[in-house]
Amino acid sequence: MIVGVLALQGAVREHVISLNRLGIESRVVKREKGLEGLSGLILPGGESTAISLLADDSFLHHLKDLARTGFPMFGTCAGMILLASGIEGRDAGYIGVIDITVSRNASGRQVDSFETILDIEGIGQDVPAVFIRAPYITSHGASVRPMASHDGQWVMARQENILVASFHPELTEDTRVHEYFVGMAKEIGK
Ligand code: GLN
């Protein structure tokens, strides 16, 4: 299997390294064409506004259509904002394929970045998680399964083929979160 990493802006290389550690082949994706033959796509953290501008509307639409076919996607931090159906203070989502509303920069400013450990349902305990100007999930639909919380706020969730995390699992050496996504992609691809 090959897992794609959206490579317009943000922490791209770190996701490639995490996939490498799991022995999973990866491909950086900049355009629609690059999506062919992939088993899943990771949308990295960075700056959601910048990524959305670099992606342009037609690419974002294509990603939305692809997600609706059941294609597995995993958004971390800014990637989670791109996948959310609602963003506080904004009329509409970008790709908008998971029924959650997020509040951007809810974890604080860049200088308030922090590392903590999370118990993640379906993944395990004491999973290290780095938060950098992270979004929190402020509400979610009934078909969304929240998987982890921090400070009483949901920070990880899944709805069928879409997985999102407020934090950056790729900035730690723990590969359990990536392993979960790879397992999910394998399951869906069967
Ligand atoms: N605050 C950023 C945004 O709104 C996300 C930060 C991150 O991805 N680390 O896009």
Short mmCIF file of C-alpha atoms and ligand atoms in Angstrom, two decimals:
data_model
loop_
_atom_site.label_atom_id
_atom_site.label_comp_id
_atom_site.label_asym_id
_atom_site.label_seq_id
_atom_site.Cartn_x
_atom_site.Cartn_y
_atom_site.Cartn_z
CA MET A 1 0.00 0.00 0.00
CA ILE A 2 1.01 3.60 -0.56
CA VAL A 3 -0.18 6.40 1.72
CA GLY A 4 -0.11 9.95 0.40
CA VAL A 5 0.89 13.04 2.35
CA LEU A 6 -0.56 16.32 1.12
CA ALA A 7 2.52 18.46 0.54
CA LEU A 8 1.41 22.04 -0.02
CA GLN A 9 2.64 23.48 3.27
CA GLY A 10 3.34 22.30 6.82
CA ALA A 11 4.83 19.29 8.57
CA VAL A 12 5.04 16.96 5.56
CA ARG A 13 8.39 15.25 6.00
CA GLU A 14 7.62 14.19 9.57
CA HIS A 15 4.58 12.20 8.41
CA VAL A 16 6.69 10.52 5.74
CA ILE A 17 9.18 9.55 8.46
CA SER A 18 6.43 8.16 10.71
CA LEU A 19 5.09 6.05 7.82
CA ASN A 20 8.64 4.91 7.05
CA ARG A 21 9.05 3.72 10.63
CA LEU A 22 6.01 1.52 10.08
CA GLY A 23 7.45 0.20 6.82
CA ILE A 24 4.70 1.91 4.82
CA GLU A 25 5.51 3.38 1.45
CA SER A 26 4.46 7.03 1.08
CA ARG A 27 4.13 9.63 -1.63
CA VAL A 28 4.01 13.40 -1.32
CA VAL A 29 1.00 14.78 -3.16
CA LYS A 30 0.70 18.27 -4.55
CA ARG A 31 -1.97 17.82 -7.20
CA GLU A 32 -4.98 15.74 -8.10
CA LYS A 33 -2.89 13.50 -10.33
CA GLY A 34 -0.72 12.41 -7.40
CA LEU A 35 -3.69 10.75 -5.69
CA GLU A 36 -3.93 7.86 -8.13
CA GLY A 37 -3.29 4.46 -6.61
CA LEU A 38 -3.14 5.64 -3.00
CA SER A 39 -4.74 3.78 -0.10
CA GLY A 40 -5.17 6.89 2.03
CA LEU A 41 -4.11 10.50 2.43
CA ILE A 42 -2.67 12.40 5.39
CA LEU A 43 -3.37 16.14 5.56
CA PRO A 44 -0.62 17.60 7.72
CA GLY A 45 -0.55 20.46 10.18
CA GLY A 46 0.67 23.87 9.17
CA GLU A 47 -1.59 26.79 8.40
CA SER A 48 -5.05 25.87 7.16
CA THR A 49 -5.56 29.21 5.39
CA ALA A 50 -2.27 28.84 3.51
CA ILE A 51 -2.94 25.21 2.59
CA SER A 52 -6.45 26.04 1.34
CA LEU A 53 -5.09 28.83 -0.86
CA LEU A 54 -2.34 26.66 -2.29
CA ALA A 55 -4.76 23.80 -2.92
CA ASP A 56 -7.26 25.91 -4.93
CA ASP A 57 -10.98 25.24 -5.14
CA SER A 58 -10.95 22.49 -7.73
CA PHE A 59 -8.41 20.39 -5.82
CA LEU A 60 -10.40 20.89 -2.59
CA HIS A 61 -13.57 19.82 -4.40
CA HIS A 62 -11.82 16.77 -5.76
CA LEU A 63 -10.67 15.82 -2.24
CA LYS A 64 -14.24 16.23 -1.00
CA ASP A 65 -15.58 13.96 -3.75
CA LEU A 66 -12.86 11.43 -3.04
CA ALA A 67 -13.61 11.42 0.71
CA ARG A 68 -17.28 10.83 -0.09
CA THR A 69 -16.38 7.65 -1.96
CA GLY A 70 -15.02 6.28 1.34
CA PHE A 71 -11.35 7.05 0.67
CA PRO A 72 -9.46 7.19 4.02
CA MET A 73 -8.14 10.60 5.10
CA PHE A 74 -6.35 11.66 8.26
CA GLY A 75 -6.04 15.34 9.13
CA THR A 76 -3.70 16.56 11.85
CA CYS A 77 -4.11 20.07 13.27
CA ALA A 78 -4.50 22.34 10.20
CA GLY A 79 -5.45 19.15 8.32
CA MET A 80 -8.27 18.61 10.81
CA ILE A 81 -9.49 22.17 10.15
CA LEU A 82 -9.52 21.43 6.41
CA LEU A 83 -11.63 18.28 6.92
CA ALA A 84 -14.10 19.80 9.43
CA SER A 85 -17.59 20.67 8.21
CA GLY A 86 -17.69 23.74 10.45
CA ILE A 87 -15.10 26.29 11.56
CA GLU A 88 -16.06 28.83 14.21
CA GLY A 89 -16.09 32.34 12.81
CA ARG A 90 -16.21 31.15 9.22
CA ASP A 91 -19.28 30.59 7.02
CA ALA A 92 -18.29 27.20 5.66
CA GLY A 93 -15.70 24.47 5.94
CA TYR A 94 -13.00 23.81 3.33
CA ILE A 95 -13.21 20.13 2.41
CA GLY A 96 -15.91 19.61 5.04
CA VAL A 97 -16.25 15.83 5.25
CA ILE A 98 -16.41 15.16 8.99
CA ASP A 99 -19.37 16.39 10.98
CA ILE A 100 -17.49 18.46 13.55
CA THR A 101 -17.10 22.15 14.30
CA VAL A 102 -13.65 23.31 15.32
CA SER A 103 -12.33 26.36 17.07
CA ARG A 104 -8.99 27.39 15.56
CA ASN A 105 -6.00 28.16 17.76
CA ALA A 106 -8.01 27.06 20.80
CA SER A 107 -4.96 25.56 22.52
CA GLY A 108 -3.23 28.93 22.62
CA ARG A 109 -0.53 30.82 20.76
CA GLN A 110 2.65 29.41 19.23
CA VAL A 111 4.57 30.15 22.46
CA ASP A 112 1.99 28.17 24.39
CA SER A 113 2.72 24.98 22.43
CA PHE A 114 2.92 21.97 24.70
CA GLU A 115 3.40 18.23 24.81
CA THR A 116 1.20 15.97 26.85
CA ILE A 117 0.04 12.36 26.94
CA LEU A 118 -3.40 11.18 25.92
CA ASP A 119 -5.49 8.09 26.40
CA ILE A 120 -6.94 7.44 22.98
CA GLU A 121 -9.90 5.10 22.56
CA GLY A 122 -9.03 2.33 20.15
CA ILE A 123 -5.31 3.21 20.22
CA GLY A 124 -3.98 3.07 23.75
CA GLN A 125 -2.78 4.91 26.80
CA ASP A 126 -0.03 7.46 27.34
CA VAL A 127 0.22 8.44 23.69
CA PRO A 128 2.48 11.50 23.43
CA ALA A 129 0.83 14.45 21.69
CA VAL A 130 2.26 17.81 20.66
CA PHE A 131 -0.16 20.73 20.45
CA ILE A 132 0.81 23.81 18.41
CA ARG A 133 -1.90 26.47 18.07
CA ALA A 134 -4.23 23.52 17.90
CA PRO A 135 -7.92 23.51 17.04
CA TYR A 136 -10.36 21.89 19.47
CA ILE A 137 -13.57 20.14 18.50
CA THR A 138 -16.39 22.24 19.95
CA SER A 139 -19.29 20.12 18.68
CA HIS A 140 -19.85 16.97 16.69
CA GLY A 141 -22.65 15.02 15.05
CA ALA A 142 -24.04 11.71 16.28
CA SER A 143 -22.11 9.67 13.70
CA VAL A 144 -18.76 11.03 14.89
CA ARG A 145 -16.85 8.99 17.46
CA PRO A 146 -14.72 11.17 19.75
CA MET A 147 -11.55 9.27 20.65
CA ALA A 148 -9.54 11.50 22.99
CA SER A 149 -9.89 14.62 25.07
CA HIS A 150 -7.57 17.11 26.68
CA ASP A 151 -8.70 19.58 29.32
CA GLY A 152 -12.31 18.57 28.76
CA GLN A 153 -12.13 19.26 25.01
CA TRP A 154 -12.29 16.66 22.25
CA VAL A 155 -9.00 16.48 20.36
CA MET A 156 -9.36 13.37 18.23
CA ALA A 157 -12.31 11.85 16.39
CA ARG A 158 -13.34 9.53 13.61
CA GLN A 159 -16.31 9.36 11.30
CA GLU A 160 -16.09 6.25 9.13
CA ASN A 161 -13.21 6.88 6.69
CA ILE A 162 -12.20 10.24 8.16
CA LEU A 163 -9.83 10.54 11.12
CA VAL A 164 -8.81 13.84 12.71
CA ALA A 165 -6.46 14.91 15.49
CA SER A 166 -5.84 18.37 16.96
CA PHE A 167 -2.26 17.45 17.75
CA HIS A 168 0.86 16.34 15.88
CA PRO A 169 1.58 12.61 16.29
CA GLU A 170 4.30 12.93 13.61
CA LEU A 171 6.43 15.09 15.93
CA THR A 172 6.95 12.21 18.34
CA GLU A 173 8.57 8.81 17.90
CA ASP A 174 5.41 6.99 18.93
CA THR A 175 3.85 5.54 15.78
CA ARG A 176 0.61 4.21 17.27
CA VAL A 177 -1.60 6.92 15.79
CA HIS A 178 -0.17 6.41 12.29
CA GLU A 179 -0.49 2.67 12.78
CA TYR A 180 -4.17 3.14 13.59
CA PHE A 181 -4.70 5.14 10.38
CA VAL A 182 -2.82 2.59 8.30
CA GLY A 183 -4.96 -0.18 9.83
CA MET A 184 -8.09 1.79 9.08
CA ALA A 185 -6.99 2.32 5.45
CA LYS A 186 -6.21 -1.39 5.10
CA GLU A 187 -9.60 -2.33 6.50
CA ILE A 188 -11.43 0.05 4.18
CA GLY A 189 -9.37 -1.07 1.18
CA LYS A 190 -10.27 -4.76 1.61
N1 GLN B 1 -3.54 27.27 13.86
C1 GLN B 1 -3.28 26.63 12.60
C2 GLN B 1 -4.43 26.85 11.64
O1 GLN B 1 -5.36 27.48 11.94
C3 GLN B 1 -3.03 25.16 12.79
C4 GLN B 1 -1.77 24.95 13.56
C5 GLN B 1 -1.10 23.65 13.27
O2 GLN B 1 -1.40 22.97 12.28
N2 GLN B 1 -0.12 23.34 14.05
O3 GLN B 1 -4.37 26.38 10.54
#
